[in-house]
Amino acid sequence: MSDHDKSLWLKTCREHVKSLPLSGDMTVDLAVIGGGYTGCSAALTAAQSGASVCLLEAQEIGHGGSGRNVGLVNAGLWLPPDDIRRYLGNEAGDRLISLLAAAPGDVFDLIERHDINCAPVRNGTLHCAHSAKGLRDLQARHAQLSATGAPVELLSAHQTAQRTGSAAFQGALFDPRAGTIQPLSYVRGLARAAAEAGAHIATQNPVQSMQHSDGVWTLKTSKGTVRAKSVLQATNAYHQRLEASAPEYVPIYYFQFSTAPLSDNLRASILLGGEGCWDTGLIMTSFRMDAEGRLIIGAMGDLGQAGRAAHTAWIRRKLAELFPQLADQPLIEGWHGRIAMTSDHLPKITQIGPNALSVHGYSGRGIGPGTVFGRLMAESLLQDDPSLLPVPSVADYHESWTGLRRVYFETGAALTHFVKARLWSR
């Protein structure tokens, strides 16, 4: 079941990119597969450097997770710095930490430079403690982030209530580097900027086969063929057709609902600073305002499966629990997206052939990392310099029991939401 057409972001998107037809043969320096943050960032980088580039997207720009997410432009990954170093080592870990600490700045600089109409608000984010255990986790994260020089601030329960308008939290970690955007408008703005720089953007063009011979890649679609010196595959959790290079990950689903624009009185009581928020719950909840004053609230779960009723009932009661003044506010039709989760929550760059790289596994942190990874991967391929990559590439990557783990996470989210909704109703 697809609910992409019900997404608030699709209905309010103010950026458009013209797709060019692909007919016959085309030869380019770089072929990009996938029109999300990574692919569009790579195409923009390549085109601006003077390279010829063709981006092939199976649907429309931002059709996947890039056009369905919460729109939080965060610094860093889910992992705290110590865990990143433990997995990557100190040198590679410190480099990735530094790159992603600067990622929000990169995103907002691109928005300004290319006049992307995506409602950017750089007022920070709040990671909210839903319990005493959650607060302890935030205290540890605060210590680790502060040690890297990050300007984060640990807020008390009272300060958090003042910032959010909700008394449901025991504290929060405030990161002033971060912010919010209209996520679909941002990715389409990147694609539009790439096209203006000379990139060939071809949507509704799924790649049917990909072969390498005599130093050249040949990508065939139903509408034409692209030959390229280098290939960047950036399909993440929405990969299609190319089984030989399919990324392995655990699919996690995340859904969102939105209110109608709130009245001025209600708007004045919630998130006055314009921060984007999420909590420390194992089954995470997020909430934020958009440019028109709608409250957008989301959580883990797949609206296209049997758990839809439980997720929908739970989110209505969660909204009332966080903001009692919104208890009678109707929620418009919800939408969901798919996240590519890796076991260690680190993105993976895979060498899928000569001069060909694939990336996946942002684990719910796509905007900043996707923008940075796309830029650096394009530079690495065009300059034939692996040292430019944000993380070292691997020859192969495998995940175990992905199907069972997907069922485990979705069942857990559905049961959690079902039980809590029943308890609230008593």
GROMACS .gro file of C-alpha atoms in nm, residues 124-382:
model
  259
  124GLY     CA    1   1.798   2.391   1.678
  125THR     CA    2   1.647   2.060   1.783
  126LEU     CA    3   1.540   1.912   2.116
  127HIS     CA    4   1.606   1.548   2.201
  128CYS     CA    5   1.351   1.501   2.480
  129ALA     CA    6   1.383   1.261   2.775
  130HIS     CA    7   1.064   1.058   2.807
  131SER     CA    8   1.184   0.888   3.130
  132ALA     CA    9   1.457   0.892   3.394
  133LYS     CA   10   1.651   0.639   3.188
  134GLY     CA   11   1.612   0.861   2.883
  135LEU     CA   12   1.750   1.156   3.079
  136ARG     CA   13   2.056   0.954   3.181
  137ASP     CA   14   2.115   0.873   2.816
  138LEU     CA   15   2.096   1.241   2.727
  139GLN     CA   16   2.340   1.328   3.005
  140ALA     CA   17   2.590   1.080   2.861
  141ARG     CA   18   2.538   1.214   2.510
  142HIS     CA   19   2.581   1.569   2.635
  143ALA     CA   20   2.916   1.483   2.794
  144GLN     CA   21   3.043   1.309   2.479
  145LEU     CA   22   2.923   1.578   2.240
  146SER     CA   23   3.061   1.856   2.458
  147ALA     CA   24   3.400   1.684   2.454
  148THR     CA   25   3.401   1.716   2.073
  149GLY     CA   26   3.332   2.089   2.098
  150ALA     CA   27   2.963   2.068   2.008
  151PRO     CA   28   2.766   2.363   2.154
  152VAL     CA   29   2.493   2.142   2.301
  153GLU     CA   30   2.298   2.230   2.616
  154LEU     CA   31   2.123   2.002   2.866
  155LEU     CA   32   1.786   2.147   2.969
  156SER     CA   33   1.590   2.081   3.287
  157ALA     CA   34   1.233   1.953   3.287
  158HIS     CA   35   1.109   2.309   3.349
  159GLN     CA   36   1.319   2.452   3.065
  160THR     CA   37   1.201   2.174   2.833
  161ALA     CA   38   0.838   2.246   2.917
  162GLN     CA   39   0.894   2.612   2.840
  163ARG     CA   40   1.054   2.531   2.504
  164THR     CA   41   0.809   2.261   2.391
  165GLY     CA   42   0.484   2.361   2.560
  166SER     CA   43   0.458   2.007   2.700
  167ALA     CA   44   0.507   1.888   3.058
  168ALA     CA   45   0.567   1.528   2.945
  169PHE     CA   46   0.947   1.532   2.953
  170GLN     CA   47   1.215   1.514   3.222
  171GLY     CA   48   1.466   1.719   3.028
  172ALA     CA   49   1.609   1.765   2.681
  173LEU     CA   50   1.934   1.799   2.487
  174PHE     CA   51   1.932   2.118   2.280
  175ASP     CA   52   2.152   2.132   1.969
  176PRO     CA   53   2.163   2.484   1.821
  177ARG     CA   54   2.344   2.365   1.507
  178ALA     CA   55   2.036   2.183   1.379
  179GLY     CA   56   1.700   2.290   1.239
  180THR     CA   57   1.401   2.196   1.027
  181ILE     CA   58   1.310   2.206   0.659
  182GLN     CA   59   1.033   2.096   0.426
  183PRO     CA   60   1.219   1.779   0.326
  184LEU     CA   61   1.065   1.715  -0.016
  185SER     CA   62   1.114   2.077  -0.119
  186TYR     CA   63   1.480   2.055  -0.017
  187VAL     CA   64   1.560   1.745  -0.223
  188ARG     CA   65   1.373   1.878  -0.524
  189GLY     CA   66   1.555   2.209  -0.482
  190LEU     CA   67   1.887   2.021  -0.493
  191ALA     CA   68   1.776   1.846  -0.812
  192ARG     CA   69   1.665   2.174  -0.966
  193ALA     CA   70   2.003   2.332  -0.880
  194ALA     CA   71   2.183   2.030  -1.029
  195ALA     CA   72   1.983   2.064  -1.350
  196GLU     CA   73   2.063   2.435  -1.367
  197ALA     CA   74   2.433   2.343  -1.335
  198GLY     CA   75   2.404   2.109  -1.631
  199ALA     CA   76   2.305   1.771  -1.485
  200HIS     CA   77   2.062   1.559  -1.686
  201ILE     CA   78   1.776   1.460  -1.452
  202ALA     CA   79   1.567   1.170  -1.584
  203THR     CA   80   1.274   1.059  -1.366
  204GLN     CA   81   1.045   0.759  -1.424
  205ASN     CA   82   1.357   0.579  -1.548
  206PRO     CA   83   1.431   0.268  -1.342
  207VAL     CA   84   1.764   0.110  -1.427
  208GLN     CA   85   1.702  -0.241  -1.561
  209SER     CA   86   2.061  -0.361  -1.589
  210MET     CA   87   2.413  -0.240  -1.518
  211GLN     CA   88   2.729  -0.389  -1.670
  212HIS     CA   89   3.097  -0.294  -1.682
  213SER     CA   90   3.321  -0.357  -1.982
  214ASP     CA   91   3.641  -0.198  -2.114
  215GLY     CA   92   3.640   0.070  -1.843
  216VAL     CA   93   3.285   0.184  -1.909
  217TRP     CA   94   2.957   0.116  -1.727
  218THR     CA   95   2.644   0.062  -1.935
  219LEU     CA   96   2.313   0.133  -1.760
  220LYS     CA   97   2.005   0.027  -1.953
  221THR     CA   98   1.654   0.160  -1.898
  222SER     CA   99   1.337   0.111  -2.099
  223LYS     CA  100   1.384   0.460  -2.241
  224GLY     CA  101   1.752   0.463  -2.328
  225THR     CA  102   2.108   0.373  -2.230
  226VAL     CA  103   2.361   0.566  -2.026
  227ARG     CA  104   2.734   0.495  -2.052
  228ALA     CA  105   2.948   0.628  -1.772
  229LYS     CA  106   3.304   0.621  -1.643
  230SER     CA  107   3.176   0.606  -1.285
  231VAL     CA  108   2.854   0.510  -1.108
  232LEU     CA  109   2.707   0.615  -0.775
  233GLN     CA  110   2.412   0.405  -0.654
  234ALA     CA  111   2.210   0.594  -0.394
  235THR     CA  112   1.886   0.397  -0.368
  236ASN     CA  113   1.904   0.327   0.008
  237ALA     CA  114   1.574   0.172   0.133
  238TYR     CA  115   1.396   0.209  -0.204
  239HIS     CA  116   1.622  -0.006  -0.419
  240GLN     CA  117   1.467  -0.167  -0.728
  241ARG     CA  118   1.553  -0.431  -0.987
  242LEU     CA  119   1.935  -0.447  -0.964
  243GLU     CA  120   1.964  -0.754  -0.744
  244ALA     CA  121   2.340  -0.789  -0.786
  245SER     CA  122   2.397  -0.456  -0.612
  246ALA     CA  123   2.099  -0.457  -0.374
  247PRO     CA  124   2.195  -0.310  -0.034
  248GLU     CA  125   2.129  -0.522   0.274
  249TYR     CA  126   1.958  -0.355   0.569
  250VAL     CA  127   1.673  -0.391   0.816
  251PRO     CA  128   1.371  -0.197   0.687
  252ILE     CA  129   1.219   0.022   0.957
  253TYR     CA  130   0.898   0.212   0.892
  254TYR     CA  131   0.810   0.556   1.025
  255PHE     CA  132   0.473   0.729   0.995
  256GLN     CA  133   0.349   1.082   1.045
  257PHE     CA  134   0.021   1.267   1.083
  258SER     CA  135  -0.047   1.638   1.074
  259THR     CA  136  -0.304   1.872   1.221
  260ALA     CA  137  -0.460   2.148   1.018
  261PRO     CA  138  -0.295   2.489   1.069
  262LEU     CA  139  -0.348   2.581   1.434
  263SER     CA  140  -0.517   2.897   1.554
  264ASP     CA  141  -0.295   3.178   1.676
  265ASN     CA  142  -0.389   3.102   2.038
  266LEU     CA  143  -0.294   2.735   2.010
  267ARG     CA  144   0.016   2.811   1.807
  268ALA     CA  145   0.136   3.048   2.079
  269SER     CA  146   0.148   2.763   2.333
  270ILE     CA  147   0.363   2.510   2.144
  271LEU     CA  148   0.725   2.520   2.023
  272LEU     CA  149   0.752   2.895   2.020
  273GLY     CA  150   1.121   2.868   1.934
  274GLY     CA  151   1.053   2.657   1.627
  275GLU     CA  152   1.270   2.361   1.730
  276GLY     CA  153   1.218   2.015   1.588
  277CYS     CA  154   1.180   1.743   1.852
  278TRP     CA  155   1.203   1.370   1.910
  279ASP     CA  156   1.212   1.165   2.227
  280THR     CA  157   1.427   0.893   2.383
  281GLY     CA  158   1.160   0.622   2.367
  282LEU     CA  159   1.259   0.287   2.218
  283ILE     CA  160   0.955   0.329   1.993
  284MET     CA  161   1.046   0.688   1.913
  285THR     CA  162   0.805   0.981   1.875
  286SER     CA  163   0.880   1.306   1.689
  287PHE     CA  164   0.696   1.635   1.668
  288ARG     CA  165   0.750   1.972   1.501
  289MET     CA  166   0.568   2.266   1.345
  290ASP     CA  167   0.566   2.346   0.976
  291ALA     CA  168   0.570   2.691   0.818
  292GLU     CA  169   0.189   2.718   0.819
  293GLY     CA  170   0.151   2.625   1.187
  294ARG     CA  171   0.057   2.260   1.151
  295LEU     CA  172   0.181   2.027   1.422
  296ILE     CA  173   0.335   1.716   1.267
  297ILE     CA  174   0.366   1.413   1.495
  298GLY     CA  175   0.513   1.076   1.405
  299ALA     CA  176   0.643   0.745   1.535
  300MET     CA  177   0.781   0.409   1.427
  301GLY     CA  178   0.529   0.197   1.241
  302ASP     CA  179   0.398   0.094   0.900
  303LEU     CA  180   0.059   0.238   0.807
  304GLY     CA  181   0.039  -0.002   0.517
  305GLN     CA  182   0.019  -0.314   0.736
  306ALA     CA  183  -0.220  -0.469   0.988
  307GLY     CA  184  -0.095  -0.236   1.260
  308ARG     CA  185  -0.240   0.075   1.094
  309ALA     CA  186  -0.541   0.094   1.329
  310ALA     CA  187  -0.321   0.060   1.639
  311HIS     CA  188  -0.074   0.323   1.513
  312THR     CA  189  -0.354   0.565   1.425
  313ALA     CA  190  -0.536   0.528   1.757
  314TRP     CA  191  -0.213   0.562   1.949
  315ILE     CA  192  -0.093   0.877   1.769
  316ARG     CA  193  -0.421   1.056   1.844
  317ARG     CA  194  -0.388   0.981   2.213
  318LYS     CA  195  -0.016   1.062   2.211
  319LEU     CA  196  -0.095   1.405   2.069
  320ALA     CA  197  -0.342   1.467   2.351
  321GLU     CA  198  -0.094   1.341   2.610
  322LEU     CA  199   0.180   1.575   2.490
  323PHE     CA  200  -0.047   1.871   2.420
  324PRO     CA  201  -0.387   1.846   2.596
  325GLN     CA  202  -0.498   2.167   2.426
  326LEU     CA  203  -0.484   1.979   2.093
  327ALA     CA  204  -0.696   1.682   2.205
  328ASP     CA  205  -0.987   1.778   1.979
  329GLN     CA  206  -0.773   1.868   1.678
  330PRO     CA  207  -0.842   1.641   1.378
  331LEU     CA  208  -0.545   1.474   1.213
  332ILE     CA  209  -0.522   1.466   0.835
  333GLU     CA  210  -0.444   1.142   0.656
  334GLY     CA  211  -0.111   0.996   0.757
  335TRP     CA  212   0.182   0.879   0.547
  336HIS     CA  213   0.485   0.663   0.610
  337GLY     CA  214   0.833   0.599   0.478
  338ARG     CA  215   1.098   0.330   0.491
  339ILE     CA  216   1.434   0.363   0.667
  340ALA     CA  217   1.742   0.151   0.590
  341MET     CA  218   1.881   0.051   0.930
  342THR     CA  219   2.220  -0.115   0.974
  343SER     CA  220   2.314  -0.322   1.278
  344ASP     CA  221   2.568  -0.066   1.401
  345HIS     CA  222   2.363   0.236   1.279
  346LEU     CA  223   2.650   0.349   1.055
  347PRO     CA  224   2.612   0.426   0.682
  348LYS     CA  225   2.786   0.179   0.452
  349ILE     CA  226   2.970   0.261   0.131
  350THR     CA  227   3.012  -0.051  -0.082
  351GLN     CA  228   3.241  -0.094  -0.381
  352ILE     CA  229   3.003  -0.258  -0.629
  353GLY     CA  230   3.254  -0.261  -0.916
  354PRO     CA  231   3.534  -0.059  -1.076
  355ASN     CA  232   3.470   0.312  -1.022
  356ALA     CA  233   3.127   0.227  -0.879
  357LEU     CA  234   3.004   0.289  -0.527
  358SER     CA  235   2.679   0.228  -0.343
  359VAL     CA  236   2.571   0.385  -0.015
  360HIS     CA  237   2.292   0.298   0.227
  361GLY     CA  238   2.206   0.281   0.593
  362TYR     CA  239   2.159   0.633   0.726
  363SER     CA  240   1.936   0.471   0.989
  364GLY     CA  241   1.694   0.763   1.003
  365ARG     CA  242   1.948   1.044   0.965
  366GLY     CA  243   1.930   1.115   0.594
  367ILE     CA  244   1.929   1.490   0.542
  368GLY     CA  245   2.269   1.604   0.668
  369PRO     CA  246   2.461   1.280   0.614
  370GLY     CA  247   2.301   1.221   0.274
  371THR     CA  248   2.400   1.568   0.158
  372VAL     CA  249   2.759   1.525   0.281
  373PHE     CA  250   2.801   1.168   0.157
  374GLY     CA  251   2.668   1.258  -0.188
  375ARG     CA  252   2.912   1.544  -0.227
  376LEU     CA  253   3.217   1.350  -0.108
  377MET     CA  254   3.134   1.033  -0.299
  378ALA     CA  255   3.098   1.230  -0.623
  379GLU     CA  256   3.433   1.401  -0.560
  380SER     CA  257   3.597   1.068  -0.477
  381LEU     CA  258   3.473   0.900  -0.796
  382LEU     CA  259   3.553   1.191  -1.026
   0.00000   0.00000   0.00000
